[in-house]
Each structure stands twice: as structure tokens, then as C-alpha cells.
Coordinates of C-alpha atoms and ligand atoms in Angstrom, one line a residue:
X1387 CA 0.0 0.0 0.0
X1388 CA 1.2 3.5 -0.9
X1389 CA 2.6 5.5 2.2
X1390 CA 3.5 8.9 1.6
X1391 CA 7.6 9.5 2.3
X1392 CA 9.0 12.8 3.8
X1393 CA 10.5 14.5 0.6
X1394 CA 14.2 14.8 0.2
X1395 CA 15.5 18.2 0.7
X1396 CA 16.9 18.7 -2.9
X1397 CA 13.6 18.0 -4.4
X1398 CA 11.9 20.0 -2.0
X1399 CA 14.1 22.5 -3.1
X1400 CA 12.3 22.9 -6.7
X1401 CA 9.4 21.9 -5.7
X1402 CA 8.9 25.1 -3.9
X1403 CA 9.5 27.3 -6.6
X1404 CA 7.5 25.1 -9.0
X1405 CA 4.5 24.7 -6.9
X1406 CA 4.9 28.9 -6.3
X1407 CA 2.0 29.6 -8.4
X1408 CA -0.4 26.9 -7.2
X1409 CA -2.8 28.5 -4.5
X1410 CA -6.5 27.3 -2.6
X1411 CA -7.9 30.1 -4.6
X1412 CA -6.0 30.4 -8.1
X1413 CA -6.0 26.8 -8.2
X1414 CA -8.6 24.5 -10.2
X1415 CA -8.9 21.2 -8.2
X1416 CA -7.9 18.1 -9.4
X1417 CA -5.5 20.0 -11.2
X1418 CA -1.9 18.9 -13.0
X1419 CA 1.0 20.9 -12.1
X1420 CA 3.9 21.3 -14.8
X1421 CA 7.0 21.4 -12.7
X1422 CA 9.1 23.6 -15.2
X1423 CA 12.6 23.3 -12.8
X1424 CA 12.3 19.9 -12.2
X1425 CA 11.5 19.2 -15.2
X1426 CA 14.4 21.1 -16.8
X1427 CA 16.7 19.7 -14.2
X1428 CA 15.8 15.6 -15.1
X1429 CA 16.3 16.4 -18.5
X1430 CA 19.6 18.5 -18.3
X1431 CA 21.2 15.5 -16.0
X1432 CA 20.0 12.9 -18.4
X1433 CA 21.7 14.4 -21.0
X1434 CA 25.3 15.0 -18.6
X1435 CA 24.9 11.2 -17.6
X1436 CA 25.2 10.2 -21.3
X1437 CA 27.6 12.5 -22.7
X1438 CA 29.6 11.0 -19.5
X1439 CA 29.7 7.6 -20.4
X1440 CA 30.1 8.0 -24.1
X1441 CA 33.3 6.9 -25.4
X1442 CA 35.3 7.8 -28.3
X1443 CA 33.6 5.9 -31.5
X1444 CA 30.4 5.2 -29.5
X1445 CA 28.4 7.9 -28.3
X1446 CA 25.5 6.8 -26.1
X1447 CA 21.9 8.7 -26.5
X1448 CA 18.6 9.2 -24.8
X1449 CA 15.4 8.7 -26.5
X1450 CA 12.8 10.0 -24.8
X1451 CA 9.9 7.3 -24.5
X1452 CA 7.1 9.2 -25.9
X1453 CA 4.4 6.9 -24.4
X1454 CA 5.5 7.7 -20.7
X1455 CA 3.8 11.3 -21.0
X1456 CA 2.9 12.8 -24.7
X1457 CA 3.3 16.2 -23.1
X1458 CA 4.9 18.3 -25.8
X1459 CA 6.5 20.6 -22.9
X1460 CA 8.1 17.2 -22.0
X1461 CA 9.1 16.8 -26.0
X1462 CA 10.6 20.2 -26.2
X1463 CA 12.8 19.6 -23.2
X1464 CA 13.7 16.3 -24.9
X1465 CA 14.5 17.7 -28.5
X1466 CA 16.1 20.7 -26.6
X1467 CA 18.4 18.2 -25.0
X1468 CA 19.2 17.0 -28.3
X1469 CA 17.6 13.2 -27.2
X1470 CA 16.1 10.7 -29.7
X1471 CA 12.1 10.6 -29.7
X1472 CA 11.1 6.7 -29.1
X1473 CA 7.9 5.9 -30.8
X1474 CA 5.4 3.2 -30.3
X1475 CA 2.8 3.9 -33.0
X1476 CA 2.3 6.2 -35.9
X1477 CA 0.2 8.6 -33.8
X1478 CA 3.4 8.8 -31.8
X1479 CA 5.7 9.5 -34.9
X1480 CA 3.2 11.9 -35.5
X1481 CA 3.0 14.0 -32.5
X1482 CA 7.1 14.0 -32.7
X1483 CA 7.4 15.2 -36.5
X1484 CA 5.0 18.1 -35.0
X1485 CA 6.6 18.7 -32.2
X1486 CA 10.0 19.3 -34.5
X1487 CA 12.0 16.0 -34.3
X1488 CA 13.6 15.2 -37.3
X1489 CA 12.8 11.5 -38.6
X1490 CA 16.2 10.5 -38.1
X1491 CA 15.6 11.5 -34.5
X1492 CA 13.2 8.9 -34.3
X1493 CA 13.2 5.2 -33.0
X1494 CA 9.8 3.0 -33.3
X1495 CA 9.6 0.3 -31.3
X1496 CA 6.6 -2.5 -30.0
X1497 CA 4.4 -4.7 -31.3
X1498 CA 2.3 -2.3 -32.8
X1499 CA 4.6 0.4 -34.5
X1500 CA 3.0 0.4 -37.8
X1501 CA -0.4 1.5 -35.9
X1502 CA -2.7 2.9 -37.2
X1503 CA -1.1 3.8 -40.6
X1504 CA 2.1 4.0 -41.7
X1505 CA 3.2 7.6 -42.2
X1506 CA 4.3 7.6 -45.7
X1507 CA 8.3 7.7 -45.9
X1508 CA 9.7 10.8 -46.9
X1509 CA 13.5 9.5 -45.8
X1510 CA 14.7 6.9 -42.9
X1511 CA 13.6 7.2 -39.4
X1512 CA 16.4 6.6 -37.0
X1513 CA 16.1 2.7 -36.0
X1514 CA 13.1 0.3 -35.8
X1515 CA 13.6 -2.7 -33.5
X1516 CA 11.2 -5.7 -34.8
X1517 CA 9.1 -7.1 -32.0
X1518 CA 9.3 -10.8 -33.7
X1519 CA 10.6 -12.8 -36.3
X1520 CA 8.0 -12.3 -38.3
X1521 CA 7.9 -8.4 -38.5
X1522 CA 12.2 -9.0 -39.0
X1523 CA 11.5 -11.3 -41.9
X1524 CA 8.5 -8.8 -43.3
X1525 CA 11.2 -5.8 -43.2
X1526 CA 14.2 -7.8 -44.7
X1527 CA 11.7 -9.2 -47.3
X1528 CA 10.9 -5.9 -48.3
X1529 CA 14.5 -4.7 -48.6
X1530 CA 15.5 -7.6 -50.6
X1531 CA 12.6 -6.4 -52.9
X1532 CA 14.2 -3.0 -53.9
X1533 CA 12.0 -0.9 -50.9
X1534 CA 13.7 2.7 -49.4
X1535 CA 14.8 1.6 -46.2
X1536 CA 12.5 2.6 -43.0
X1537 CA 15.7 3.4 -41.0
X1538 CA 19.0 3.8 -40.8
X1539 CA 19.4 0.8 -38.2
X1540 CA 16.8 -2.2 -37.9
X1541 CA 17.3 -3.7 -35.1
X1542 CA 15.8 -7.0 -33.6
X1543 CA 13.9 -6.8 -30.3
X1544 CA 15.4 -10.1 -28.1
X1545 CA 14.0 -12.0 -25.2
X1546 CA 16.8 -13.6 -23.4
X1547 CA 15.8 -17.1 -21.8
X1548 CA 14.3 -17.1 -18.4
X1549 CA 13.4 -14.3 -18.8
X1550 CA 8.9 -14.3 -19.2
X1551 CA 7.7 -11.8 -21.5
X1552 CA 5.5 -11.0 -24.2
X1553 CA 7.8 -9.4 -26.2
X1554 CA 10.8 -10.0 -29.0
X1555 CA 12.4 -13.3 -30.1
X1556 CA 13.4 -15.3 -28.6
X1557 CA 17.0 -17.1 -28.5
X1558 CA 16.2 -19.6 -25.8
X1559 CA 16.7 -22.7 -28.3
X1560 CA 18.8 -23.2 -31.0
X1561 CA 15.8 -23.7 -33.6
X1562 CA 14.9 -20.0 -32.3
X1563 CA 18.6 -18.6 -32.7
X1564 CA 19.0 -20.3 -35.4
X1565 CA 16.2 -18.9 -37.3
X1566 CA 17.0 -15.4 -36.0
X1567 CA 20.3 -15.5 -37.4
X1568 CA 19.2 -16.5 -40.8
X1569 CA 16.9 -13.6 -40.9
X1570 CA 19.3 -11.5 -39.6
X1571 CA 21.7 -12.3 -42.5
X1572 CA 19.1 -11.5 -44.9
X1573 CA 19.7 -7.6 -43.7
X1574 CA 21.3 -6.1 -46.5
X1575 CA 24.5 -3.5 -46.2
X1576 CA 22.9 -0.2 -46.7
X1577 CA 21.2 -0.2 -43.3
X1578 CA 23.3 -1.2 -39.5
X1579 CA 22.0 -3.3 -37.8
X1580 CA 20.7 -3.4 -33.8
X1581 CA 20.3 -4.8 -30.6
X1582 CA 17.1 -4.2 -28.3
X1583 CA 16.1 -5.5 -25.1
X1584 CA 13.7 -3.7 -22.2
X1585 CA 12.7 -5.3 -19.1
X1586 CA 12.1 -2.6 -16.5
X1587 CA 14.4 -2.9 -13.5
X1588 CA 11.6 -1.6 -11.7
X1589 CA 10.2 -4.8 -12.2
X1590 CA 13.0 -7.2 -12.1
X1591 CA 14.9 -5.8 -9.2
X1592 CA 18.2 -3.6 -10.1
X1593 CA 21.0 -6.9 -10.2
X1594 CA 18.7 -8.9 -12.1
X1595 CA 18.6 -5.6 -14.7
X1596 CA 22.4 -5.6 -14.8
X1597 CA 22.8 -9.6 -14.8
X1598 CA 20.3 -9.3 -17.9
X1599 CA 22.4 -6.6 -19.5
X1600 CA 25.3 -8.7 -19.6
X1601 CA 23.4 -11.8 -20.7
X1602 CA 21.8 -9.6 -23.6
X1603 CA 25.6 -8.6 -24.5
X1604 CA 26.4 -12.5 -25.2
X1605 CA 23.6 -13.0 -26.7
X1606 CA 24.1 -10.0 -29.2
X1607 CA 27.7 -11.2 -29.9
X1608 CA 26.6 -14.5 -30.4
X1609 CA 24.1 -13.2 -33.4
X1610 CA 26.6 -10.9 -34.6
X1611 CA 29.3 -14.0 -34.7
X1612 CA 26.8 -16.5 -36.3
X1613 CA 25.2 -13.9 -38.8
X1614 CA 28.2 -12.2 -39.6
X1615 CA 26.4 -8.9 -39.9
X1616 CA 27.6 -6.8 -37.2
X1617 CA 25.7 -5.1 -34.4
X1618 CA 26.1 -1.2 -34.2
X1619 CA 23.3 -0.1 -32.2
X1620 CA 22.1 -1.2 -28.5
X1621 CA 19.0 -0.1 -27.5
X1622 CA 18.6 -1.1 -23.6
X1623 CA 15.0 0.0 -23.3
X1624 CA 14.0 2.0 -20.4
X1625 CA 12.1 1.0 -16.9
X1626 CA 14.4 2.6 -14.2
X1627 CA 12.8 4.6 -11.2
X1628 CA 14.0 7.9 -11.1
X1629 CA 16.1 7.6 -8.2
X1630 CA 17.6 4.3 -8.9
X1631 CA 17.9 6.0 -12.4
X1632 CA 20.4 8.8 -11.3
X1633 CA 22.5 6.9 -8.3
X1634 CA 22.7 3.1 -9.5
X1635 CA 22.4 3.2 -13.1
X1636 CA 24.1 6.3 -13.7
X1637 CA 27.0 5.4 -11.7
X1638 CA 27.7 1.7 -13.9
X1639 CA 26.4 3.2 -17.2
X1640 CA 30.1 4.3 -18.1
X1641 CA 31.7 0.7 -16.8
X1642 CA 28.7 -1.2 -18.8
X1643 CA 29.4 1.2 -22.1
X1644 CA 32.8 -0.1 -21.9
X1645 CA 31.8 -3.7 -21.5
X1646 CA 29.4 -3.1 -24.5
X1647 CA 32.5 -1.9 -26.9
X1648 CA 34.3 -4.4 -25.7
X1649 CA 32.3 -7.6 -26.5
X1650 CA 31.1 -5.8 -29.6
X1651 CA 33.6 -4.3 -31.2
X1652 CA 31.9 -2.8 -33.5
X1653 CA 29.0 -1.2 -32.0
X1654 CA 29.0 2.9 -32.2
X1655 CA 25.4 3.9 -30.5
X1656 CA 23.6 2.8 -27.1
X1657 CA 20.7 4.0 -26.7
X1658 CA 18.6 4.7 -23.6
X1659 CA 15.0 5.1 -23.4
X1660 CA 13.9 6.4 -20.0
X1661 CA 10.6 7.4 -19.6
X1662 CA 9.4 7.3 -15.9
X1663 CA 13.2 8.6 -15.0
X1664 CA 13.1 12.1 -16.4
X1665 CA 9.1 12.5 -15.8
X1666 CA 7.8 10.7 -13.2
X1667 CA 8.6 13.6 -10.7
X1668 CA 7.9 16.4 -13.1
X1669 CA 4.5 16.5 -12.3
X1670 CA 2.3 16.7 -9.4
X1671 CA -1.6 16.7 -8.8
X1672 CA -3.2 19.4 -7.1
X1673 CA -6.4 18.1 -4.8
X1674 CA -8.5 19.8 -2.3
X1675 CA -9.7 19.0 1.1
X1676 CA -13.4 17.9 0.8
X1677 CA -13.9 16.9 4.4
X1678 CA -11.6 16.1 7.5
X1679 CA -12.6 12.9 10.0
X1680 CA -11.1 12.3 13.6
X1681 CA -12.3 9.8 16.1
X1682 CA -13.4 13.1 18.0
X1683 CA -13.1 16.7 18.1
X1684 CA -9.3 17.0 19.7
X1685 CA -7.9 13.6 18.3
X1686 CA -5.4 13.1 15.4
X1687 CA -6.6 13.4 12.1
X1688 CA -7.7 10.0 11.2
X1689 CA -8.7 10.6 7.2
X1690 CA -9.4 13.2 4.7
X1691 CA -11.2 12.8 1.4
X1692 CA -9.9 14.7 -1.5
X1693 CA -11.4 15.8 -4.9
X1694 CA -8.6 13.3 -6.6
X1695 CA -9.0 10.0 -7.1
X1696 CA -7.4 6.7 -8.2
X1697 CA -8.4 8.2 -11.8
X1698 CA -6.2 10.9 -11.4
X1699 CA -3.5 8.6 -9.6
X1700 CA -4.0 5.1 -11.7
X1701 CA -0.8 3.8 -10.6
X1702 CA -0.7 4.9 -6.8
X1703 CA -0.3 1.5 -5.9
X1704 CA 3.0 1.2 -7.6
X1705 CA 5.4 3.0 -6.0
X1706 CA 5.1 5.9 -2.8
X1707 CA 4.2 9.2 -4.1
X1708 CA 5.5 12.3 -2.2
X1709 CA 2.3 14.0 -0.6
X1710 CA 2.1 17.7 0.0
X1711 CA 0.0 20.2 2.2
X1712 CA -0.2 23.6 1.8
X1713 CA 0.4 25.6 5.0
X1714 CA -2.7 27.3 4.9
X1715 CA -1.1 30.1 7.4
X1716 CA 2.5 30.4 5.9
X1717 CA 1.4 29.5 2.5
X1718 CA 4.9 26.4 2.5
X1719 CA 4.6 23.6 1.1
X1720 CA 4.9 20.8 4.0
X1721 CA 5.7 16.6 3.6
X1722 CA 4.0 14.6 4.9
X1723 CA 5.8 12.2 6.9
X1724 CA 5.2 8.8 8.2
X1725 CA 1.7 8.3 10.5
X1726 CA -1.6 6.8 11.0
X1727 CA -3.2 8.6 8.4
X1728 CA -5.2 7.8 5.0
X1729 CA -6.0 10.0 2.1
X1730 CA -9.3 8.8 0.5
X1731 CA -10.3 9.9 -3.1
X1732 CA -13.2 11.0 -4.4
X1733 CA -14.4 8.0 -5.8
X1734 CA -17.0 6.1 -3.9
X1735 CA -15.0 2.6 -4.8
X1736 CA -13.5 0.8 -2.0
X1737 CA -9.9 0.9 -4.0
X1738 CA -10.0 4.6 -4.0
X1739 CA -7.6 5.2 -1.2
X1740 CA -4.5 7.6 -2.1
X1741 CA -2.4 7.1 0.5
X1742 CA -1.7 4.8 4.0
X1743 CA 0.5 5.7 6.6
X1744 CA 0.4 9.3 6.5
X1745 CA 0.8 12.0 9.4
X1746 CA -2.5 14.4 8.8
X1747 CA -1.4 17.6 9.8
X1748 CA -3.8 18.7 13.3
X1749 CA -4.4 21.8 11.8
X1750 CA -5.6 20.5 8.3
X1751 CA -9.3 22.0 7.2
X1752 CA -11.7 21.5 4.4
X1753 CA -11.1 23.4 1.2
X1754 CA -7.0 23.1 2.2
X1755 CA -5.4 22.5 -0.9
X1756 CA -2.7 19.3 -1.2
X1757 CA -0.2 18.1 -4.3
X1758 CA 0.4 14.2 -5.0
X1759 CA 3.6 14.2 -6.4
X1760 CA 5.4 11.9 -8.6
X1761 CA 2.2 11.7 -11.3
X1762 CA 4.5 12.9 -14.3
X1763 CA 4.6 9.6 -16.0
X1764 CA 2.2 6.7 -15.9
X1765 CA -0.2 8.4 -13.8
X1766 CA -0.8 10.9 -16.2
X1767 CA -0.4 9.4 -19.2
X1768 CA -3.3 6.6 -18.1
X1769 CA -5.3 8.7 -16.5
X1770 CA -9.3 8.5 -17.3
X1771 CA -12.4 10.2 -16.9
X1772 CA -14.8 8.8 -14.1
X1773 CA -17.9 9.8 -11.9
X1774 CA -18.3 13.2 -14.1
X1775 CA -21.5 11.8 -15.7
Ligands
PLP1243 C1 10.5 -0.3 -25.4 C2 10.3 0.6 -24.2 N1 11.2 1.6 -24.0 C3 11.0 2.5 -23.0 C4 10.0 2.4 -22.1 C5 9.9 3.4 -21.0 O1 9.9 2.8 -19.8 P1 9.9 3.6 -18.4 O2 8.9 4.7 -18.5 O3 9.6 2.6 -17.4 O4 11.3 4.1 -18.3 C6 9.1 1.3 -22.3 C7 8.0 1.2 -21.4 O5 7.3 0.2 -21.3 C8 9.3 0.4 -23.4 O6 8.4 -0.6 -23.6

């Protein structure tokens, strides 16, 4: 169950100054907050964490996973950054060609890329990483018949073994390799060719992530050896928390680059997709107080129910979210910390609770106005209309 963590003091720090503006009367409830210096501030250290591990002759690049929040204030800071856009669908490709990516600043990814319609090709995108054999074989099919092609690199999507997902080929037996590399050698010169794997480490647990990075390395050397067409691109998905995103990962990203160069020796991109790192907490939810309930006048705050709701917050359950309350005499921004607390939503579902575990400040009133924070990314981008009739 969520529980509501005291903030760290850096990120209090911005989120001062971004939540400046938001006040119990200026303020529409349930309202999202653009956090413009947090926001600025993921972004910026993204793009010093891979200039930092790049190495001469292979330079490795964000791409900004579109899906995680569509926001274009989220693709301007991306393109500003100079990061790759990765795309799911056409929509996606789309909403990036408008937002001014250039085509060859775009990677298209998933099972359904091609969705709803193909946007007709003026030139390459960046890369496309097949999601099966089958959409390999349809792409290298289409080469061999004279077709312009799609991207500069087309990758192949791959599931390691033991490892249960939906997605990519699979390499787990030697009927599945082997089939892999003979498509693979049907990729003609004029395109590179690329590696892609994603398994979110904030699913897997941060050692499996690595212990699957290094497995994915064999197993793209292996393809590379067998096919003799040689990989030049690793794409290694996103799925980091943001925290575990800027300590852990950034600190082995320049050792793991290395280990990349070395085992394949030809390889001049890696590619990062974050999505959830840079956004997650670049946006918060505003909420207001609609009632206040203690056991009896003078005790604790036992709950309050806000205006938001678990359709504002669809993935509360996931991870803590940083909770808010506006000083309604001082007008600061106050954590809450650890307590007996809960914050219901609006919802009348028995699911709709916000937050366990929270201290209630004594003081707290009806129409007091709160943030949820952390709501940047899958929150956001998943929230849905409910109970408005
Ligand atoms: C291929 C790919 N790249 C990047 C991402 C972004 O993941 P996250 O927001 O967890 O970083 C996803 C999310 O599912 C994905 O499927």
C-alpha cells in the first residue's frame, strides 16, 4: 500500500519554486502541475549522464519514450536536449514530426509500430527494432525487394531465456537462434544493424537488470558472430525509477558502455530510453480537502477525502508518491511524513484510497489545498475520466 515519504530536501528544493504559483484560490482542483525546474533539471542531468559515459567511437543517447507522458512541454525539453524521440505507433511518430523531431531523431519500437497507418516515408527514421521474427523477416523481405529503407538501423527486439515476456524473439533454443540469425543475414548493407532489449528494472529488481544486460551482450555477440552482420546499435529499453535511475544506473552506465565496446567491437550507438526517470517527478496533482474525519473533536486526524482520485492517480499502488499540504497560514509547502493517516479519493469505490500511513497535519481543514507528487509519467499518461457523468 502507498505511504507517503518525507521529501528529500533537494527536491523540495524545486518543488517550492514550481509549486509557487499553485494557490487554494487560483487553483482548479484536481488539477496537473507542470513542474518547469524539475523538469528542466531531469532532463539536463540525463543528457550529462550520457555525454559522460560516451566513449570515443560510441556515443551513447537518450530517447525519450514518448508513451510515458505525450506532453509536448516534455518533447521540447527532450529535442532541446538534443535526445532521440522513441515511438510506439504512428500517432506517436506523428505528435514527434510536429513537435520538430527530425525523422532521423526517431526510433519506433513495440508490437504495434505500424499502428494505425504507416506515415508515408519521406526519408529513414532513425532505427526500428522488430518485435518478432515475423515483422524481422517482413522488413528484410521488403529490402530484398528494392524498398527505401524505414531506418538507418533495424534492429531485432530479443528475449533472453528465463526471462517471461511478451515481447521479442526469442533465443532460448537453438531452432529460435537459429532462425533469428538467418533472418538476420538477410539484412542487407545499406542499413546497420541493432540490438534491443527492455525489461524494466523496476520490475526485475536492479541486479537482475544488470545480470540481464550482460546476458543480452552475449547474446548480441553471439548473433553478430553467427550472422556475420555486425551489431552497431544497443538499444537497452527503459524501466528505471527515477532515483535508482540517477545513483545506480548512472554510476555503472560508463563501466557497462565499456563492457558493450568491448564484447562488440563494432558497436557505435547505445541507446537509452527512459521514460518514468526524467518525468515521473515532473509533475504533481493538485487536490483539495473535501472533508476532515477524527475519532473526536481534539484527536489526530484519522482521514481526509480529497477531490482526486485513483483516476487521477491510476498507478498509486506502484510505488510511494510524495504528498504535499499547503500551509494554509505560511502558504509552505509541508511533507508529509510517516503516520496513522489515510488520504481517501473522491471515488466512492473501495480501491480509492491515495495514501496509508500518513501523518495528517492537526491543523488540516476543508477546502485546504494538497499536491500528489510523482504523477508525471504513468499516472498521467493513463489517466481516465470517471464519476463526471
Ligand atoms: C521499449 C520501451 N522503451 C522504453 C520504455 C519506457 O519505460 P519507463 O517509462 O519505465 O522508463 C518502455 C515502457 O514500457 C518500453 O516498452
Amino acid at each position: 500500500m502507498p505511504v507517503g515519504n518525507p521529501a528529500p530536501p533537494a527536491i523540495l528544493e524545486f518543488l517550492e519554486s514550481d509549486l509557487a504559483p499553485v494557490t487554494p484560490t487560483g487553483t482548479p482542483t484536481p488539477s496537473w502541475v507542470f513542474l518547469a525546474a524539475t523538469a528542466e533539471e531531469q532532463f539536463a542531468n540525463a543528457a550529462a549522464l550520457a555525454e559522460r559515459a560516451s566513449l570515443p567511437g560510441c556515443t551513447v543517447r537518450i530517447a525519450y519514450s514518448i508513451k510515458t507522458n505525450p506532453d509536448e512541454r516534455f518533447l521540447s525539453l527532450a529535442r532541446s536536449k538534443g535526445f532521440l524521440a522513441e515511438a510506439i505507433s504512428q500517432l506517436e511518430v506523428n505528435k514527434a514530426l510536429a513537435c520538430g523531431f527530425h525523422r532521423d531523431q526517431i526510433i519506433l519500437n513495440g508490437p504495434g509500430k505500424w499502428w494505425p497507418q504507416a506515415v508515408p516515408l519521406a526519408e529513414p527514421i532513425q532505427a526500428i527494432f522488430c518485435d518478432s521474427p515475423e515483422e524481422l523477416e517482413r522488413i528484410a523481405r521488403g529490402l530484398n525487394n528494392g524498398g527505401t529503407p524505414p531506418a538507418h538501423v533495424i534492429g531485432v527486439r530479443l528475449r533472453a531465456p528465463h526471462i517471461a515476456s511478451r515481447f521479442g524473439a526469442s533465443v532460448w533454443s537453438p531452432a529460435e537462434f537459429a532462425r533469428l540469425v538467418d533472418l538476420v543475414r538477410r539484412i542487407p548493407e545499406a542499413v546497420s544493424f541493432g540490438c534491443h532489449y527492455h525489461f524494466p528494472s523496476s520490475a526485475l529488481g536492479i541486479e537482475q537488470w544488470w545480470s540481464l544486460y550482460h546476458s543480452v551482450l552475449r547474446w548480441a555477440r553471439a548473433l553478430d558472430l553467427c550472422s556475420g552482420i555486425r551489431v552497431r546499435t544497443l538499444d537497452v529499453g527503459g524501466g528505471w525509477f527515477p532515483d535508482d535511475f540517477f545513483t545506480d544506473f548512472a554510476e555503472r552506465l560508463a563501466a557497462a558502455v565499456s563492457s558493450a565496446k568491448r564484447i562488440l567491437n563494432h558497436l557505435d550507438d547505445v541507446v537509452i530510453e527512459p521514460g518514468k526517470a526524467l518525468v515521473q517527478p515532473a509533475m504533481a496533482l493538485a487536490v483539495r480537502v473535501l472533508e476532515v474525519r477524527r475519532d473526536d473533536a481534539r484527536a489526530d486526524v484519522r482521514a481526509v477525502v480529497v477531490d482526486g482520485s485513483l483516476a487521477e492517480v491510476p498507478v498509486s499502488h506502484l510505488y510511494p508518491h510524495r504528498i504535499l499540504v499547503r500551509d494554509a497560514w505560511t502558504g509552505r509547502w509541508n511533507p508529509l511524513g510517516k503516520g496513522h493517516g489515510t488520504i481517501l479519493g473522491r471515488i466512492c469505490m473501495e480501491d480509492d484510497v491515495l495514501a496509508h500511513g500518513v501523518k495528517l497535519p492537526r491543523t488540516i481543514r476543508a477546502g485546504d489545498i494538497m499536491t500528489i507528487c510523482d504523477v508525471g509519467a504513468y499516472d498521467r499518461s493513463m489517466a481516465y475520466e470517471f464519476g463526471r457523468g
